[in-house]
Amino acid sequence: MDGTFSYSTKFFLQLFTIHGFENGHYVPLAYCLLKDKLSMTYKHLFSLLKSKIFETFELSLEPTEIFVDFEKAIHCALLSVWPNVKISGCRFHLHQNWFKKIQSLGLVQEYKDTNSEIGKWLRHTFGLTYLNPVDVEDCFVYDLMSYKPKNASLDLYADYLLENYIIDSALFPPHIWSNQNPSIARTTNACESFHSRFNSSFYSTHPSIFTFIEKLKEFQVETYVKINSLKIPAKVKDNTVKAKLVFMEKMVDKLRSQQICRLDFIKAISYHSYNSK
């Protein structure tokens, strides 16, 4: 699930869409116009969806895992409606957040310099996202910090990771974002792709509600076609993405079989995890 803002219809802040995932296919399931980004609004939305599905289909909506951005208001609302749901943070957005912090600290040139020890260390931190959650804090504290170059800005970046992502009491602790599965399914990119295509169908931002609804109807025709194809597993078509996934799966297997140590694992996999433009 994810939201888009610029092309939401007038009088609403965002179009919030919820996609389902089946056999490698992402399918839009709900289009929601929301007035704000408050936790109480998200809670009302999720509660309404749950009750409407039961009233209409006599089915209990009990998702087991939901992939979402790092927005605390959504997380709190989800847990309020579904206390046992597993919330998984979008890996791509996590990496974006970390890179934005690198930018704000003036470390981008170091990050992009393949010969820089500071740059190498920064990149290695991105490999943490492919560890089991229970290993993240130890790897950061005992492995990564053991060779961190001395640099004031780097100290601030390390503190940022520690306080917001690494320790169990962090704003977004490892169990939300860390997983050894390298699958491309662990992102909200399908929602973003849908929003990008949907937004490009308008000539100006914040269209009228009538134009907005008509466009949604057009997109829904595509959705019906996709639903009829769900039984056929989707395949990764991009050869670069295929090669990346194969490499990552091999590295995960080597770590699990103890052919490589934890630190060597995150170093190797970090160079395939996030590339900034």
PDB file of C-alpha atoms in Angstrom:
ATOM      1  CA  MET A   1       0.000   0.000   0.000  1.00  0.00           C
ATOM      2  CA  ASP A   2       1.154   3.519  -0.810  1.00  0.00           C
ATOM      3  CA  GLY A   3      -0.135   7.024  -1.504  1.00  0.00           C
ATOM      4  CA  THR A   4       0.266   9.606  -4.249  1.00  0.00           C
ATOM      5  CA  PHE A   5      -0.430  13.299  -3.756  1.00  0.00           C
ATOM      6  CA  SER A   6       0.029  15.623  -6.746  1.00  0.00           C
ATOM      7  CA  TYR A   7      -2.685  14.024  -8.861  1.00  0.00           C
ATOM      8  CA  SER A   8      -5.194  13.272  -6.150  1.00  0.00           C
ATOM      9  CA  THR A   9      -8.521  14.888  -6.979  1.00  0.00           C
ATOM     10  CA  LYS A  10      -9.444  18.282  -5.577  1.00  0.00           C
ATOM     11  CA  PHE A  11     -10.363  18.524  -1.883  1.00  0.00           C
ATOM     12  CA  PHE A  12      -8.358  15.400  -0.978  1.00  0.00           C
ATOM     13  CA  LEU A  13      -4.705  15.170   0.029  1.00  0.00           C
ATOM     14  CA  GLN A  14      -3.890  11.758  -1.426  1.00  0.00           C
ATOM     15  CA  LEU A  15      -4.957   8.757  -3.434  1.00  0.00           C
ATOM     16  CA  PHE A  16      -4.047   5.776  -1.279  1.00  0.00           C
ATOM     17  CA  THR A  17      -4.027   2.429  -3.082  1.00  0.00           C
ATOM     18  CA  ILE A  18      -3.890  -1.085  -1.727  1.00  0.00           C
ATOM     19  CA  HIS A  19      -2.474  -3.843  -3.931  1.00  0.00           C
ATOM     20  CA  GLY A  20      -2.605  -7.589  -3.512  1.00  0.00           C
ATOM     21  CA  PHE A  21       0.229  -9.933  -4.477  1.00  0.00           C
ATOM     22  CA  GLU A  22      -0.400 -13.346  -6.034  1.00  0.00           C
ATOM     23  CA  ASN A  23       1.883 -15.554  -8.138  1.00  0.00           C
ATOM     24  CA  GLY A  24       4.220 -12.649  -8.845  1.00  0.00           C
ATOM     25  CA  HIS A  25       1.362 -10.364  -9.921  1.00  0.00           C
ATOM     26  CA  TYR A  26       0.428  -7.104  -8.209  1.00  0.00           C
ATOM     27  CA  VAL A  27      -3.269  -6.262  -8.431  1.00  0.00           C
ATOM     28  CA  PRO A  28      -4.920  -2.991  -7.330  1.00  0.00           C
ATOM     29  CA  LEU A  29      -7.613  -3.913  -4.818  1.00  0.00           C
ATOM     30  CA  ALA A  30      -8.751  -0.604  -3.334  1.00  0.00           C
ATOM     31  CA  TYR A  31      -8.536   3.050  -4.319  1.00  0.00           C
ATOM     32  CA  CYS A  32      -8.987   5.413  -1.379  1.00  0.00           C
ATOM     33  CA  LEU A  33      -9.214   9.209  -1.350  1.00  0.00           C
ATOM     34  CA  LEU A  34      -7.934  10.522   1.969  1.00  0.00           C
ATOM     35  CA  LYS A  35      -8.050  14.049   3.383  1.00  0.00           C
ATOM     36  CA  ASP A  36      -4.829  13.778   5.407  1.00  0.00           C
ATOM     37  CA  LYS A  37      -2.047  11.476   6.673  1.00  0.00           C
ATOM     38  CA  LEU A  38      -3.244  11.083  10.244  1.00  0.00           C
ATOM     39  CA  SER A  39      -3.227   7.715  11.976  1.00  0.00           C
ATOM     40  CA  MET A  40      -6.927   8.055  12.857  1.00  0.00           C
ATOM     41  CA  THR A  41      -7.768   8.488   9.156  1.00  0.00           C
ATOM     42  CA  TYR A  42      -5.838   5.369   8.186  1.00  0.00           C
ATOM     43  CA  LYS A  43      -7.463   3.463  11.048  1.00  0.00           C
ATOM     44  CA  HIS A  44     -10.927   4.512   9.860  1.00  0.00           C
ATOM     45  CA  LEU A  45     -10.051   3.392   6.328  1.00  0.00           C
ATOM     46  CA  PHE A  46      -8.803  -0.045   7.373  1.00  0.00           C
ATOM     47  CA  SER A  47     -11.760  -0.587   9.710  1.00  0.00           C
ATOM     48  CA  LEU A  48     -14.171   0.422   6.950  1.00  0.00           C
ATOM     49  CA  LEU A  49     -12.561  -1.978   4.464  1.00  0.00           C
ATOM     50  CA  LYS A  50     -12.731  -4.795   6.984  1.00  0.00           C
ATOM     51  CA  SER A  51     -16.414  -4.234   7.767  1.00  0.00           C
ATOM     52  CA  LYS A  52     -17.472  -3.706   4.125  1.00  0.00           C
ATOM     53  CA  ILE A  53     -15.769  -6.911   2.991  1.00  0.00           C
ATOM     54  CA  PHE A  54     -17.551  -8.847   5.716  1.00  0.00           C
ATOM     55  CA  GLU A  55     -20.920  -7.232   4.903  1.00  0.00           C
ATOM     56  CA  THR A  56     -20.562  -7.814   1.158  1.00  0.00           C
ATOM     57  CA  PHE A  57     -18.822 -11.178   0.943  1.00  0.00           C
ATOM     58  CA  GLU A  58     -19.121 -12.576   4.473  1.00  0.00           C
ATOM     59  CA  LEU A  59     -15.346 -12.862   4.520  1.00  0.00           C
ATOM     60  CA  SER A  60     -13.020 -11.842   7.316  1.00  0.00           C
ATOM     61  CA  LEU A  61     -10.221  -9.603   6.068  1.00  0.00           C
ATOM     62  CA  GLU A  62      -7.196 -10.761   8.076  1.00  0.00           C
ATOM     63  CA  PRO A  63      -3.954 -10.024   6.165  1.00  0.00           C
ATOM     64  CA  THR A  64      -0.886 -11.831   7.470  1.00  0.00           C
ATOM     65  CA  GLU A  65       1.755  -9.464   6.055  1.00  0.00           C
ATOM     66  CA  ILE A  66       1.574  -5.940   4.677  1.00  0.00           C
ATOM     67  CA  PHE A  67       4.324  -4.065   2.840  1.00  0.00           C
ATOM     68  CA  VAL A  68       4.232  -0.351   3.454  1.00  0.00           C
ATOM     69  CA  ASP A  69       6.399   2.762   3.549  1.00  0.00           C
ATOM     70  CA  PHE A  70       8.134   3.986   6.714  1.00  0.00           C
ATOM     71  CA  GLU A  71       5.222   6.095   7.898  1.00  0.00           C
ATOM     72  CA  LYS A  72       4.534   5.576  11.586  1.00  0.00           C
ATOM     73  CA  ALA A  73       0.914   6.734  11.314  1.00  0.00           C
ATOM     74  CA  ILE A  74       0.129   3.864   8.929  1.00  0.00           C
ATOM     75  CA  HIS A  75       1.966   1.318  11.071  1.00  0.00           C
ATOM     76  CA  CYS A  76       0.029   2.331  14.191  1.00  0.00           C
ATOM     77  CA  ALA A  77      -3.292   2.219  12.341  1.00  0.00           C
ATOM     78  CA  LEU A  78      -2.580  -1.233  10.900  1.00  0.00           C
ATOM     79  CA  LEU A  79      -1.709  -2.686  14.294  1.00  0.00           C
ATOM     80  CA  SER A  80      -4.795  -1.101  15.805  1.00  0.00           C
ATOM     81  CA  VAL A  81      -7.076  -2.880  13.313  1.00  0.00           C
ATOM     82  CA  TRP A  82      -5.002  -6.058  12.866  1.00  0.00           C
ATOM     83  CA  PRO A  83      -2.873  -6.575  16.024  1.00  0.00           C
ATOM     84  CA  ASN A  84      -1.252  -9.758  14.685  1.00  0.00           C
ATOM     85  CA  VAL A  85      -0.341  -8.540  11.196  1.00  0.00           C
ATOM     86  CA  LYS A  86       3.338  -8.511  10.209  1.00  0.00           C
ATOM     87  CA  ILE A  87       4.328  -5.056   8.989  1.00  0.00           C
ATOM     88  CA  SER A  88       7.214  -5.124   6.527  1.00  0.00           C
ATOM     89  CA  GLY A  89       8.856  -1.882   5.478  1.00  0.00           C
ATOM     90  CA  CYS A  90       9.559  -1.355   1.802  1.00  0.00           C
ATOM     91  CA  ARG A  91      13.243  -2.136   1.239  1.00  0.00           C
ATOM     92  CA  PHE A  92      13.597   0.383  -1.581  1.00  0.00           C
ATOM     93  CA  HIS A  93      12.150   3.195   0.527  1.00  0.00           C
ATOM     94  CA  LEU A  94      14.401   2.240   3.413  1.00  0.00           C
ATOM     95  CA  HIS A  95      17.455   2.573   1.193  1.00  0.00           C
ATOM     96  CA  GLN A  96      16.107   5.885  -0.095  1.00  0.00           C
ATOM     97  CA  ASN A  97      15.760   7.164   3.469  1.00  0.00           C
ATOM     98  CA  TRP A  98      19.324   6.172   4.282  1.00  0.00           C
ATOM     99  CA  PHE A  99      20.656   7.789   1.128  1.00  0.00           C
ATOM    100  CA  LYS A 100      18.753  11.014   1.873  1.00  0.00           C
ATOM    101  CA  LYS A 101      20.514  11.108   5.229  1.00  0.00           C
ATOM    102  CA  ILE A 102      23.838  10.621   3.455  1.00  0.00           C
ATOM    103  CA  GLN A 103      22.924  13.557   1.196  1.00  0.00           C
ATOM    104  CA  SER A 104      21.949  15.789   4.117  1.00  0.00           C
ATOM    105  CA  LEU A 105      25.305  15.106   5.780  1.00  0.00           C
ATOM    106  CA  GLY A 106      27.258  16.032   2.660  1.00  0.00           C
ATOM    107  CA  LEU A 107      28.616  12.514   2.125  1.00  0.00           C
ATOM    108  CA  VAL A 108      27.325  11.830  -1.394  1.00  0.00           C
ATOM    109  CA  GLN A 109      30.680  12.284  -3.123  1.00  0.00           C
ATOM    110  CA  GLU A 110      32.309   9.914  -0.643  1.00  0.00           C
ATOM    111  CA  TYR A 111      29.484   7.409  -1.174  1.00  0.00           C
ATOM    112  CA  LYS A 112      29.960   7.482  -4.952  1.00  0.00           C
ATOM    113  CA  ASP A 113      33.762   7.279  -4.763  1.00  0.00           C
ATOM    114  CA  THR A 114      34.599   3.572  -5.079  1.00  0.00           C
ATOM    115  CA  ASN A 115      38.090   4.198  -3.697  1.00  0.00           C
ATOM    116  CA  SER A 116      36.920   6.051  -0.596  1.00  0.00           C
ATOM    117  CA  GLU A 117      37.032   4.148   2.695  1.00  0.00           C
ATOM    118  CA  ILE A 118      34.169   6.315   3.940  1.00  0.00           C
ATOM    119  CA  GLY A 119      32.200   5.524   0.795  1.00  0.00           C
ATOM    120  CA  LYS A 120      32.817   1.803   1.162  1.00  0.00           C
ATOM    121  CA  TRP A 121      31.639   1.852   4.773  1.00  0.00           C
ATOM    122  CA  LEU A 122      28.497   3.778   3.843  1.00  0.00           C
ATOM    123  CA  ARG A 123      27.657   1.247   1.146  1.00  0.00           C
ATOM    124  CA  HIS A 124      28.272  -1.670   3.467  1.00  0.00           C
ATOM    125  CA  THR A 125      25.551  -0.434   5.824  1.00  0.00           C
ATOM    126  CA  PHE A 126      22.975  -1.124   3.101  1.00  0.00           C
ATOM    127  CA  GLY A 127      23.815  -4.819   3.329  1.00  0.00           C
ATOM    128  CA  LEU A 128      22.238  -4.930   6.797  1.00  0.00           C
ATOM    129  CA  THR A 129      18.797  -5.158   5.200  1.00  0.00           C
ATOM    130  CA  TYR A 130      19.534  -8.718   4.040  1.00  0.00           C
ATOM    131  CA  LEU A 131      20.374 -10.129   7.461  1.00  0.00           C
ATOM    132  CA  ASN A 132      18.025 -11.892   9.828  1.00  0.00           C
ATOM    133  CA  PRO A 133      16.583  -9.271  12.222  1.00  0.00           C
ATOM    134  CA  VAL A 134      18.243 -10.854  15.270  1.00  0.00           C
ATOM    135  CA  ASP A 135      21.694 -10.374  13.694  1.00  0.00           C
ATOM    136  CA  VAL A 136      21.375  -6.726  12.672  1.00  0.00           C
ATOM    137  CA  GLU A 137      22.338  -4.987  15.915  1.00  0.00           C
ATOM    138  CA  ASP A 138      25.349  -7.233  16.595  1.00  0.00           C
ATOM    139  CA  CYS A 139      26.561  -6.882  13.019  1.00  0.00           C
ATOM    140  CA  PHE A 140      26.301  -3.104  13.195  1.00  0.00           C
ATOM    141  CA  VAL A 141      27.893  -2.721  16.634  1.00  0.00           C
ATOM    142  CA  TYR A 142      30.597  -5.393  16.501  1.00  0.00           C
ATOM    143  CA  ASP A 143      31.334  -5.742  12.774  1.00  0.00           C
ATOM    144  CA  LEU A 144      30.637  -2.464  10.994  1.00  0.00           C
ATOM    145  CA  MET A 145      31.624  -0.128  13.817  1.00  0.00           C
ATOM    146  CA  SER A 146      34.935  -1.956  14.248  1.00  0.00           C
ATOM    147  CA  TYR A 147      36.312  -0.431  11.037  1.00  0.00           C
ATOM    148  CA  LYS A 148      34.269   2.771  10.676  1.00  0.00           C
ATOM    149  CA  PRO A 149      36.560   5.585   9.454  1.00  0.00           C
ATOM    150  CA  LYS A 150      36.930   8.569  11.765  1.00  0.00           C
ATOM    151  CA  ASN A 151      34.669  11.296  10.433  1.00  0.00           C
ATOM    152  CA  ALA A 152      32.225  13.601  12.251  1.00  0.00           C
ATOM    153  CA  SER A 153      29.528  13.324   9.572  1.00  0.00           C
ATOM    154  CA  LEU A 154      29.912   9.561   9.547  1.00  0.00           C
ATOM    155  CA  ASP A 155      29.381   9.559  13.316  1.00  0.00           C
ATOM    156  CA  LEU A 156      26.082  11.394  12.785  1.00  0.00           C
ATOM    157  CA  TYR A 157      25.019   8.880  10.137  1.00  0.00           C
ATOM    158  CA  ALA A 158      25.843   5.963  12.445  1.00  0.00           C
ATOM    159  CA  ASP A 159      23.850   7.591  15.265  1.00  0.00           C
ATOM    160  CA  TYR A 160      20.921   8.112  12.877  1.00  0.00           C
ATOM    161  CA  LEU A 161      20.878   4.426  11.926  1.00  0.00           C
ATOM    162  CA  LEU A 162      21.257   3.285  15.514  1.00  0.00           C
ATOM    163  CA  GLU A 163      18.459   5.446  16.910  1.00  0.00           C
ATOM    164  CA  ASN A 164      15.974   4.993  14.071  1.00  0.00           C
ATOM    165  CA  TYR A 165      16.598   1.486  12.725  1.00  0.00           C
ATOM    166  CA  ILE A 166      19.145  -0.699  14.506  1.00  0.00           C
ATOM    167  CA  ILE A 167      18.210  -1.197  18.144  1.00  0.00           C
ATOM    168  CA  ASP A 168      15.000  -2.910  19.284  1.00  0.00           C
ATOM    169  CA  SER A 169      13.655   0.348  20.728  1.00  0.00           C
ATOM    170  CA  ALA A 170      14.287   2.247  17.473  1.00  0.00           C
ATOM    171  CA  LEU A 171      11.486   4.001  15.600  1.00  0.00           C
ATOM    172  CA  PHE A 172      11.621   1.245  12.966  1.00  0.00           C
ATOM    173  CA  PRO A 173      13.423  -1.767  14.499  1.00  0.00           C
ATOM    174  CA  PRO A 174      15.039  -4.514  12.370  1.00  0.00           C
ATOM    175  CA  HIS A 175      12.063  -6.898  12.460  1.00  0.00           C
ATOM    176  CA  ILE A 176      10.211  -4.408  10.223  1.00  0.00           C
ATOM    177  CA  TRP A 177      12.801  -4.072   7.467  1.00  0.00           C
ATOM    178  CA  SER A 178      15.453  -6.801   7.683  1.00  0.00           C
ATOM    179  CA  ASN A 179      15.004 -10.128   5.907  1.00  0.00           C
ATOM    180  CA  GLN A 180      17.297 -12.600   4.143  1.00  0.00           C
ATOM    181  CA  ASN A 181      14.845 -12.955   1.263  1.00  0.00           C
ATOM    182  CA  PRO A 182      16.238 -10.876  -1.649  1.00  0.00           C
ATOM    183  CA  SER A 183      12.892 -11.003  -3.507  1.00  0.00           C
ATOM    184  CA  ILE A 184      11.826  -7.895  -5.420  1.00  0.00           C
ATOM    185  CA  ALA A 185       8.374  -8.459  -3.907  1.00  0.00           C
ATOM    186  CA  ARG A 186       9.572  -6.861  -0.665  1.00  0.00           C
ATOM    187  CA  THR A 187       8.848  -3.321  -1.884  1.00  0.00           C
ATOM    188  CA  THR A 188       5.898  -1.038  -2.588  1.00  0.00           C
ATOM    189  CA  ASN A 189       7.273  -0.287  -6.052  1.00  0.00           C
ATOM    190  CA  ALA A 190       4.203  -1.856  -7.698  1.00  0.00           C
ATOM    191  CA  CYS A 191       2.052   0.804  -6.043  1.00  0.00           C
ATOM    192  CA  GLU A 192       4.458   3.529  -7.134  1.00  0.00           C
ATOM    193  CA  SER A 193       4.499   2.195 -10.688  1.00  0.00           C
ATOM    194  CA  PHE A 194       0.706   2.209 -10.767  1.00  0.00           C
ATOM    195  CA  HIS A 195       0.608   5.761  -9.407  1.00  0.00           C
ATOM    196  CA  SER A 196       3.150   6.908 -11.982  1.00  0.00           C
ATOM    197  CA  ARG A 197       1.084   5.504 -14.855  1.00  0.00           C
ATOM    198  CA  PHE A 198      -2.136   6.846 -13.375  1.00  0.00           C
ATOM    199  CA  ASN A 199      -0.684  10.319 -12.817  1.00  0.00           C
ATOM    200  CA  SER A 200       0.679  10.511 -16.362  1.00  0.00           C
ATOM    201  CA  SER A 201      -2.854  10.130 -17.746  1.00  0.00           C
ATOM    202  CA  PHE A 202      -3.773  13.649 -16.563  1.00  0.00           C
ATOM    203  CA  TYR A 203      -2.879  16.977 -18.159  1.00  0.00           C
ATOM    204  CA  SER A 204      -2.754  18.876 -14.885  1.00  0.00           C
ATOM    205  CA  THR A 205      -2.457  18.222 -11.170  1.00  0.00           C
ATOM    206  CA  HIS A 206      -5.492  17.780  -8.907  1.00  0.00           C
ATOM    207  CA  PRO A 207      -8.084  16.895 -11.586  1.00  0.00           C
ATOM    208  CA  SER A 208     -11.817  17.194 -10.991  1.00  0.00           C
ATOM    209  CA  ILE A 209     -13.545  14.291  -9.280  1.00  0.00           C
ATOM    210  CA  PHE A 210     -15.411  13.425 -12.489  1.00  0.00           C
ATOM    211  CA  THR A 211     -12.245  13.187 -14.602  1.00  0.00           C
ATOM    212  CA  PHE A 212     -10.532  11.325 -11.789  1.00  0.00           C
ATOM    213  CA  ILE A 213     -13.256   8.659 -11.524  1.00  0.00           C
ATOM    214  CA  GLU A 214     -13.389   8.131 -15.290  1.00  0.00           C
ATOM    215  CA  LYS A 215      -9.644   7.470 -15.387  1.00  0.00           C
ATOM    216  CA  LEU A 216      -9.930   5.022 -12.504  1.00  0.00           C
ATOM    217  CA  LYS A 217     -12.606   3.141 -14.435  1.00  0.00           C
ATOM    218  CA  GLU A 218     -10.257   2.857 -17.425  1.00  0.00           C
ATOM    219  CA  PHE A 219      -7.500   1.459 -15.237  1.00  0.00           C
ATOM    220  CA  GLN A 220      -9.935  -0.939 -13.630  1.00  0.00           C
ATOM    221  CA  VAL A 221     -10.514  -2.599 -17.019  1.00  0.00           C
ATOM    222  CA  GLU A 222      -6.799  -3.496 -17.062  1.00  0.00           C
ATOM    223  CA  THR A 223      -7.134  -4.816 -13.532  1.00  0.00           C
ATOM    224  CA  TYR A 224      -9.909  -7.217 -14.539  1.00  0.00           C
ATOM    225  CA  VAL A 225      -7.666  -8.590 -17.297  1.00  0.00           C
ATOM    226  CA  LYS A 226      -4.819  -9.035 -14.820  1.00  0.00           C
ATOM    227  CA  ILE A 227      -7.077 -10.850 -12.362  1.00  0.00           C
ATOM    228  CA  ASN A 228      -7.838 -13.428 -15.044  1.00  0.00           C
ATOM    229  CA  SER A 229      -4.097 -14.107 -15.378  1.00  0.00           C
ATOM    230  CA  LEU A 230      -3.338 -14.704 -11.707  1.00  0.00           C
ATOM    231  CA  LYS A 231      -3.059 -18.475 -12.044  1.00  0.00           C
ATOM    232  CA  ILE A 232      -0.078 -18.077 -14.386  1.00  0.00           C
ATOM    233  CA  PRO A 233       3.093 -17.219 -12.378  1.00  0.00           C
ATOM    234  CA  ALA A 234       4.708 -13.944 -13.420  1.00  0.00           C
ATOM    235  CA  LYS A 235       8.349 -14.125 -14.455  1.00  0.00           C
ATOM    236  CA  VAL A 236      11.115 -11.577 -14.012  1.00  0.00           C
ATOM    237  CA  LYS A 237      11.835 -10.321 -17.534  1.00  0.00           C
ATOM    238  CA  ASP A 238      14.723  -7.943 -16.892  1.00  0.00           C
ATOM    239  CA  ASN A 239      17.983  -9.899 -17.282  1.00  0.00           C
ATOM    240  CA  THR A 240      19.858  -7.462 -15.040  1.00  0.00           C
ATOM    241  CA  VAL A 241      17.332  -7.975 -12.255  1.00  0.00           C
ATOM    242  CA  LYS A 242      17.481 -11.750 -12.797  1.00  0.00           C
ATOM    243  CA  ALA A 243      21.273 -11.787 -12.472  1.00  0.00           C
ATOM    244  CA  LYS A 244      21.082  -9.623  -9.347  1.00  0.00           C
ATOM    245  CA  LEU A 245      18.570 -11.963  -7.693  1.00  0.00           C
ATOM    246  CA  VAL A 246      20.619 -15.049  -8.582  1.00  0.00           C
ATOM    247  CA  PHE A 247      23.753 -13.485  -7.073  1.00  0.00           C
ATOM    248  CA  MET A 248      21.940 -12.474  -3.897  1.00  0.00           C
ATOM    249  CA  GLU A 249      20.377 -15.907  -3.464  1.00  0.00           C
ATOM    250  CA  LYS A 250      23.823 -17.506  -3.801  1.00  0.00           C
ATOM    251  CA  MET A 251      25.234 -15.181  -1.162  1.00  0.00           C
ATOM    252  CA  VAL A 252      22.356 -15.957   1.207  1.00  0.00           C
ATOM    253  CA  ASP A 253      22.979 -19.689   0.713  1.00  0.00           C
ATOM    254  CA  LYS A 254      26.689 -19.206   1.460  1.00  0.00           C
ATOM    255  CA  LEU A 255      25.889 -17.319   4.651  1.00  0.00           C
ATOM    256  CA  ARG A 256      23.423 -19.944   5.826  1.00  0.00           C
ATOM    257  CA  SER A 257      25.891 -22.747   5.130  1.00  0.00           C
ATOM    258  CA  GLN A 258      28.646 -20.755   6.899  1.00  0.00           C
ATOM    259  CA  GLN A 259      30.827 -20.558   3.791  1.00  0.00           C
ATOM    260  CA  ILE A 260      31.197 -16.822   4.431  1.00  0.00           C
ATOM    261  CA  CYS A 261      31.010 -14.738   7.595  1.00  0.00           C
ATOM    262  CA  ARG A 262      28.343 -12.164   8.349  1.00  0.00           C
ATOM    263  CA  LEU A 263      30.544  -9.169   7.554  1.00  0.00           C
ATOM    264  CA  ASP A 264      31.736 -10.534   4.206  1.00  0.00           C
ATOM    265  CA  PHE A 265      28.099 -11.227   3.352  1.00  0.00           C
ATOM    266  CA  ILE A 266      26.891  -7.668   3.878  1.00  0.00           C
ATOM    267  CA  LYS A 267      29.942  -6.276   2.083  1.00  0.00           C
ATOM    268  CA  ALA A 268      29.294  -8.426  -0.990  1.00  0.00           C
ATOM    269  CA  ILE A 269      25.558  -7.925  -1.136  1.00  0.00           C
ATOM    270  CA  SER A 270      25.620  -4.195  -0.384  1.00  0.00           C
ATOM    271  CA  TYR A 271      26.920  -3.346  -3.847  1.00  0.00           C
ATOM    272  CA  HIS A 272      23.805  -4.910  -5.376  1.00  0.00           C
ATOM    273  CA  SER A 273      21.276  -3.409  -2.983  1.00  0.00           C
ATOM    274  CA  TYR A 274      20.917   0.279  -3.884  1.00  0.00           C
ATOM    275  CA  ASN A 275      22.233   2.519  -6.631  1.00  0.00           C
ATOM    276  CA  SER A 276      21.578   6.251  -6.534  1.00  0.00           C
ATOM    277  CA  LYS A 277      21.502   8.285  -9.689  1.00  0.00           C
TER     278      LYS A 277
END
